[in-house]
Amino acid sequence: MADASAQHPAPSPATVADIMHPPVTTVDQNDHLAAAAYLMKRADATALIVTQAQTGEPIGIITDADVSHAVADGKNPNDVRIYQAMTARPTVVNTTTSIRDAAAVMASRRFRHLPIIGDPSLVGIVDITDVCRALLQADVPEVAAAAEEPPSDASMFVKDLRDDSSTG
């Protein structure tokens, strides 16, 4: 019997362009953190691209975690400028970057967001949820292979918790 994978070659890996969110919501570097929080809520986003005031060019990224950290440090979001809390010159990937490579960058550098650069400039953004969702789809060969492995200790722990909660 012939191997099924030999008969049907694996599809090429999906790229970040397939899962990115365009358009990207931007915010001016001189705005207050409160403005960033408001825009994130309105756009249902967890990160905004920060632009330079005069040129509109992207210069950084501000995330919900940045806002939370400032508030936790006792700072008033109406008194802190975005440029004081943002990550300047964030790591970016291009539209042809595979989802697997994006996941590796995000995991190794502990990022939850990656801006996507196209030919002219910024074209989108992906977050950790987008990447996880894409990797969990059955048509991604790496995930399909991982699904055949025995359950990890973490999944056993979850099962045990469910069993304990049902007894009362």
mmCIF file of C-alpha atoms in Angstrom:
data_model
loop_
_atom_site.group_PDB
_atom_site.id
_atom_site.type_symbol
_atom_site.label_atom_id
_atom_site.label_comp_id
_atom_site.label_asym_id
_atom_site.label_seq_id
_atom_site.Cartn_x
_atom_site.Cartn_y
_atom_site.Cartn_z
ATOM 1 C CA MET A 1 0.000 0.000 0.000
ATOM 2 C CA ALA A 2 1.409 3.404 -0.955
ATOM 3 C CA ASP A 3 1.958 6.107 1.615
ATOM 4 C CA ALA A 4 -0.856 8.700 1.500
ATOM 5 C CA SER A 5 1.547 11.598 1.989
ATOM 6 C CA ALA A 6 3.515 10.472 -1.059
ATOM 7 C CA GLN A 7 0.345 10.514 -3.175
ATOM 8 C CA HIS A 8 -0.788 13.919 -1.917
ATOM 9 C CA PRO A 9 2.062 16.301 -1.228
ATOM 10 C CA ALA A 10 1.553 18.591 1.732
ATOM 11 C CA PRO A 11 0.229 22.042 0.830
ATOM 12 C CA SER A 12 2.675 24.903 1.093
ATOM 13 C CA PRO A 13 2.587 26.554 4.511
ATOM 14 C CA ALA A 14 0.138 29.404 4.917
ATOM 15 C CA THR A 15 1.618 32.853 5.341
ATOM 16 C CA VAL A 16 0.851 35.686 7.710
ATOM 17 C CA ALA A 17 -0.808 37.496 4.801
ATOM 18 C CA ASP A 18 -3.541 34.845 4.980
ATOM 19 C CA ILE A 19 -4.404 35.646 8.600
ATOM 20 C CA MET A 20 -3.421 39.295 9.104
ATOM 21 C CA HIS A 21 -5.783 42.084 10.062
ATOM 22 C CA PRO A 22 -5.863 44.964 7.629
ATOM 23 C CA PRO A 23 -6.360 47.841 7.992
ATOM 24 C CA VAL A 24 -4.179 48.532 10.979
ATOM 25 C CA THR A 25 -5.429 51.026 13.552
ATOM 26 C CA THR A 26 -2.811 53.689 14.164
ATOM 27 C CA VAL A 27 -2.263 56.281 16.840
ATOM 28 C CA ASP A 28 -0.032 59.362 17.001
ATOM 29 C CA GLN A 29 3.030 59.116 19.234
ATOM 30 C CA ASN A 30 2.079 62.341 21.050
ATOM 31 C CA ASP A 31 -1.411 61.174 22.046
ATOM 32 C CA HIS A 32 -2.070 60.075 25.613
ATOM 33 C CA LEU A 33 -2.336 56.453 26.725
ATOM 34 C CA ALA A 34 -6.020 57.093 27.418
ATOM 35 C CA ALA A 35 -6.496 57.783 23.693
ATOM 36 C CA ALA A 36 -4.754 54.513 22.863
ATOM 37 C CA ALA A 37 -6.995 52.613 25.288
ATOM 38 C CA TYR A 38 -10.078 54.240 23.761
ATOM 39 C CA LEU A 39 -8.990 53.374 20.210
ATOM 40 C CA MET A 40 -8.217 49.777 21.200
ATOM 41 C CA LYS A 41 -11.694 49.407 22.662
ATOM 42 C CA ARG A 42 -13.394 50.978 19.630
ATOM 43 C CA ALA A 43 -11.354 48.911 17.157
ATOM 44 C CA ASP A 44 -11.579 45.717 19.239
ATOM 45 C CA ALA A 45 -7.792 45.574 19.045
ATOM 46 C CA THR A 46 -5.096 44.706 21.558
ATOM 47 C CA ALA A 47 -2.364 46.707 19.819
ATOM 48 C CA LEU A 48 -2.008 49.857 17.756
ATOM 49 C CA ILE A 49 0.744 50.949 15.427
ATOM 50 C CA VAL A 50 2.302 54.221 16.569
ATOM 51 C CA THR A 51 3.008 56.793 13.886
ATOM 52 C CA GLN A 52 5.350 59.770 13.756
ATOM 53 C CA ALA A 53 3.383 63.006 14.141
ATOM 54 C CA GLN A 54 4.725 64.891 11.106
ATOM 55 C CA THR A 55 5.119 62.088 8.574
ATOM 56 C CA GLY A 56 2.589 59.458 9.637
ATOM 57 C CA GLU A 57 5.311 56.812 9.292
ATOM 58 C CA PRO A 58 5.094 53.823 11.670
ATOM 59 C CA ILE A 59 7.656 54.090 14.469
ATOM 60 C CA GLY A 60 6.407 51.752 17.172
ATOM 61 C CA ILE A 61 3.676 49.639 18.696
ATOM 62 C CA ILE A 62 1.554 50.173 21.806
ATOM 63 C CA THR A 63 -0.307 47.241 23.347
ATOM 64 C CA ASP A 64 -2.955 46.713 25.974
ATOM 65 C CA ALA A 65 -0.179 45.352 28.186
ATOM 66 C CA ASP A 66 1.739 48.641 27.872
ATOM 67 C CA VAL A 67 -1.342 50.547 29.025
ATOM 68 C CA SER A 68 -1.936 48.093 31.874
ATOM 69 C CA HIS A 69 1.674 48.338 33.052
ATOM 70 C CA ALA A 70 1.525 52.141 33.145
ATOM 71 C CA VAL A 71 -1.706 52.072 35.175
ATOM 72 C CA ALA A 72 -0.308 49.392 37.495
ATOM 73 C CA ASP A 73 2.720 51.630 38.062
ATOM 74 C CA GLY A 74 0.354 54.353 39.303
ATOM 75 C CA LYS A 75 0.557 56.514 36.198
ATOM 76 C CA ASN A 76 -2.485 58.415 34.970
ATOM 77 C CA PRO A 77 -3.180 57.411 31.345
ATOM 78 C CA ASN A 78 -4.218 61.014 30.650
ATOM 79 C CA ASP A 79 -0.748 62.226 31.650
ATOM 80 C CA VAL A 80 1.447 59.664 29.849
ATOM 81 C CA ARG A 81 2.244 60.102 26.168
ATOM 82 C CA ILE A 82 2.233 57.050 23.943
ATOM 83 C CA TYR A 83 5.893 57.494 22.979
ATOM 84 C CA GLN A 84 6.771 57.076 26.674
ATOM 85 C CA ALA A 85 5.198 53.599 26.877
ATOM 86 C CA MET A 86 5.459 52.169 23.354
ATOM 87 C CA THR A 87 7.953 49.716 21.915
ATOM 88 C CA ALA A 88 9.994 51.656 19.380
ATOM 89 C CA ARG A 89 11.065 49.979 16.137
ATOM 90 C CA PRO A 90 9.178 46.729 16.732
ATOM 91 C CA THR A 91 10.147 43.513 15.037
ATOM 92 C CA VAL A 92 8.178 43.112 11.816
ATOM 93 C CA VAL A 93 7.751 40.321 9.287
ATOM 94 C CA ASN A 94 6.825 40.460 5.637
ATOM 95 C CA THR A 95 3.704 39.093 3.992
ATOM 96 C CA THR A 96 5.481 35.953 2.775
ATOM 97 C CA THR A 97 6.542 34.864 6.278
ATOM 98 C CA SER A 98 5.040 31.485 7.125
ATOM 99 C CA ILE A 99 2.700 31.213 10.068
ATOM 100 C CA ARG A 100 5.091 28.722 11.648
ATOM 101 C CA ASP A 101 8.007 31.189 11.359
ATOM 102 C CA ALA A 102 5.857 33.985 12.796
ATOM 103 C CA ALA A 103 4.969 31.706 15.718
ATOM 104 C CA ALA A 104 8.665 30.987 16.292
ATOM 105 C CA VAL A 105 9.487 34.714 16.364
ATOM 106 C CA MET A 106 6.590 35.422 18.714
ATOM 107 C CA ALA A 107 7.476 32.578 21.071
ATOM 108 C CA SER A 108 11.218 33.203 21.180
ATOM 109 C CA ARG A 109 10.826 36.928 21.781
ATOM 110 C CA ARG A 110 7.653 36.714 23.876
ATOM 111 C CA PHE A 111 5.624 38.886 21.493
ATOM 112 C CA ARG A 112 1.850 38.833 21.228
ATOM 113 C CA HIS A 113 1.698 41.025 18.106
ATOM 114 C CA LEU A 114 3.651 41.238 14.846
ATOM 115 C CA PRO A 115 3.244 44.070 12.343
ATOM 116 C CA ILE A 116 3.265 42.897 8.716
ATOM 117 C CA ILE A 117 5.180 44.821 6.056
ATOM 118 C CA GLY A 118 4.258 44.583 2.380
ATOM 119 C CA ASP A 119 5.849 46.134 -0.685
ATOM 120 C CA PRO A 120 5.005 49.732 0.065
ATOM 121 C CA SER A 121 4.820 49.698 3.877
ATOM 122 C CA LEU A 122 2.733 48.451 6.771
ATOM 123 C CA VAL A 123 -0.147 46.289 5.506
ATOM 124 C CA GLY A 124 -1.462 44.471 8.568
ATOM 125 C CA ILE A 125 -0.863 42.922 11.956
ATOM 126 C CA VAL A 126 -1.234 39.448 13.463
ATOM 127 C CA ASP A 127 -1.662 38.562 17.093
ATOM 128 C CA ILE A 128 -1.025 35.395 19.035
ATOM 129 C CA THR A 129 -4.672 34.348 18.731
ATOM 130 C CA ASP A 130 -4.533 34.557 14.925
ATOM 131 C CA VAL A 131 -1.379 32.452 14.844
ATOM 132 C CA CYS A 132 -2.673 29.832 17.309
ATOM 133 C CA ARG A 133 -5.972 29.540 15.470
ATOM 134 C CA ALA A 134 -4.185 29.029 12.154
ATOM 135 C CA LEU A 135 -1.820 26.432 13.605
ATOM 136 C CA LEU A 136 -4.699 24.496 15.134
ATOM 137 C CA GLN A 137 -6.450 24.038 11.817
ATOM 138 C CA ALA A 138 -6.247 20.453 10.647
ATOM 139 C CA ASP A 139 -4.954 21.344 7.193
ATOM 140 C CA VAL A 140 -1.624 22.571 8.584
ATOM 141 C CA PRO A 141 0.672 19.514 8.407
ATOM 142 C CA GLU A 142 2.712 20.328 11.531
ATOM 143 C CA VAL A 143 -0.416 20.523 13.675
ATOM 144 C CA ALA A 144 -1.940 17.376 12.194
ATOM 145 C CA ALA A 145 1.245 15.475 13.096
ATOM 146 C CA ALA A 146 1.274 16.934 16.609
ATOM 147 C CA ALA A 147 -2.345 15.897 17.117
ATOM 148 C CA GLU A 148 -1.314 12.240 16.731
ATOM 149 C CA GLU A 149 1.131 12.458 19.649
ATOM 150 C CA PRO A 150 0.129 11.220 23.117
ATOM 151 C CA PRO A 151 -1.500 13.823 25.389
ATOM 152 C CA SER A 152 0.862 16.025 27.343
ATOM 153 C CA ASP A 153 0.935 16.210 31.136
ATOM 154 C CA ALA A 154 -1.022 19.486 30.881
ATOM 155 C CA SER A 155 -3.914 17.800 29.082
ATOM 156 C CA MET A 156 -3.929 15.051 31.684
ATOM 157 C CA PHE A 157 -4.091 17.712 34.406
ATOM 158 C CA VAL A 158 -7.099 19.324 32.721
ATOM 159 C CA LYS A 159 -8.788 15.923 32.473
ATOM 160 C CA ASP A 160 -8.122 15.270 36.160
ATOM 161 C CA LEU A 161 -9.587 18.639 37.112
ATOM 162 C CA ARG A 162 -12.727 17.907 35.138
ATOM 163 C CA ASP A 163 -13.035 14.495 36.770
ATOM 164 C CA ASP A 164 -12.614 16.014 40.257
ATOM 165 C CA SER A 165 -15.201 18.760 39.643
ATOM 166 C CA SER A 166 -17.827 16.245 38.518
ATOM 167 C CA THR A 167 -17.596 14.342 41.835
ATOM 168 C CA GLY A 168 -18.529 17.304 43.705
#
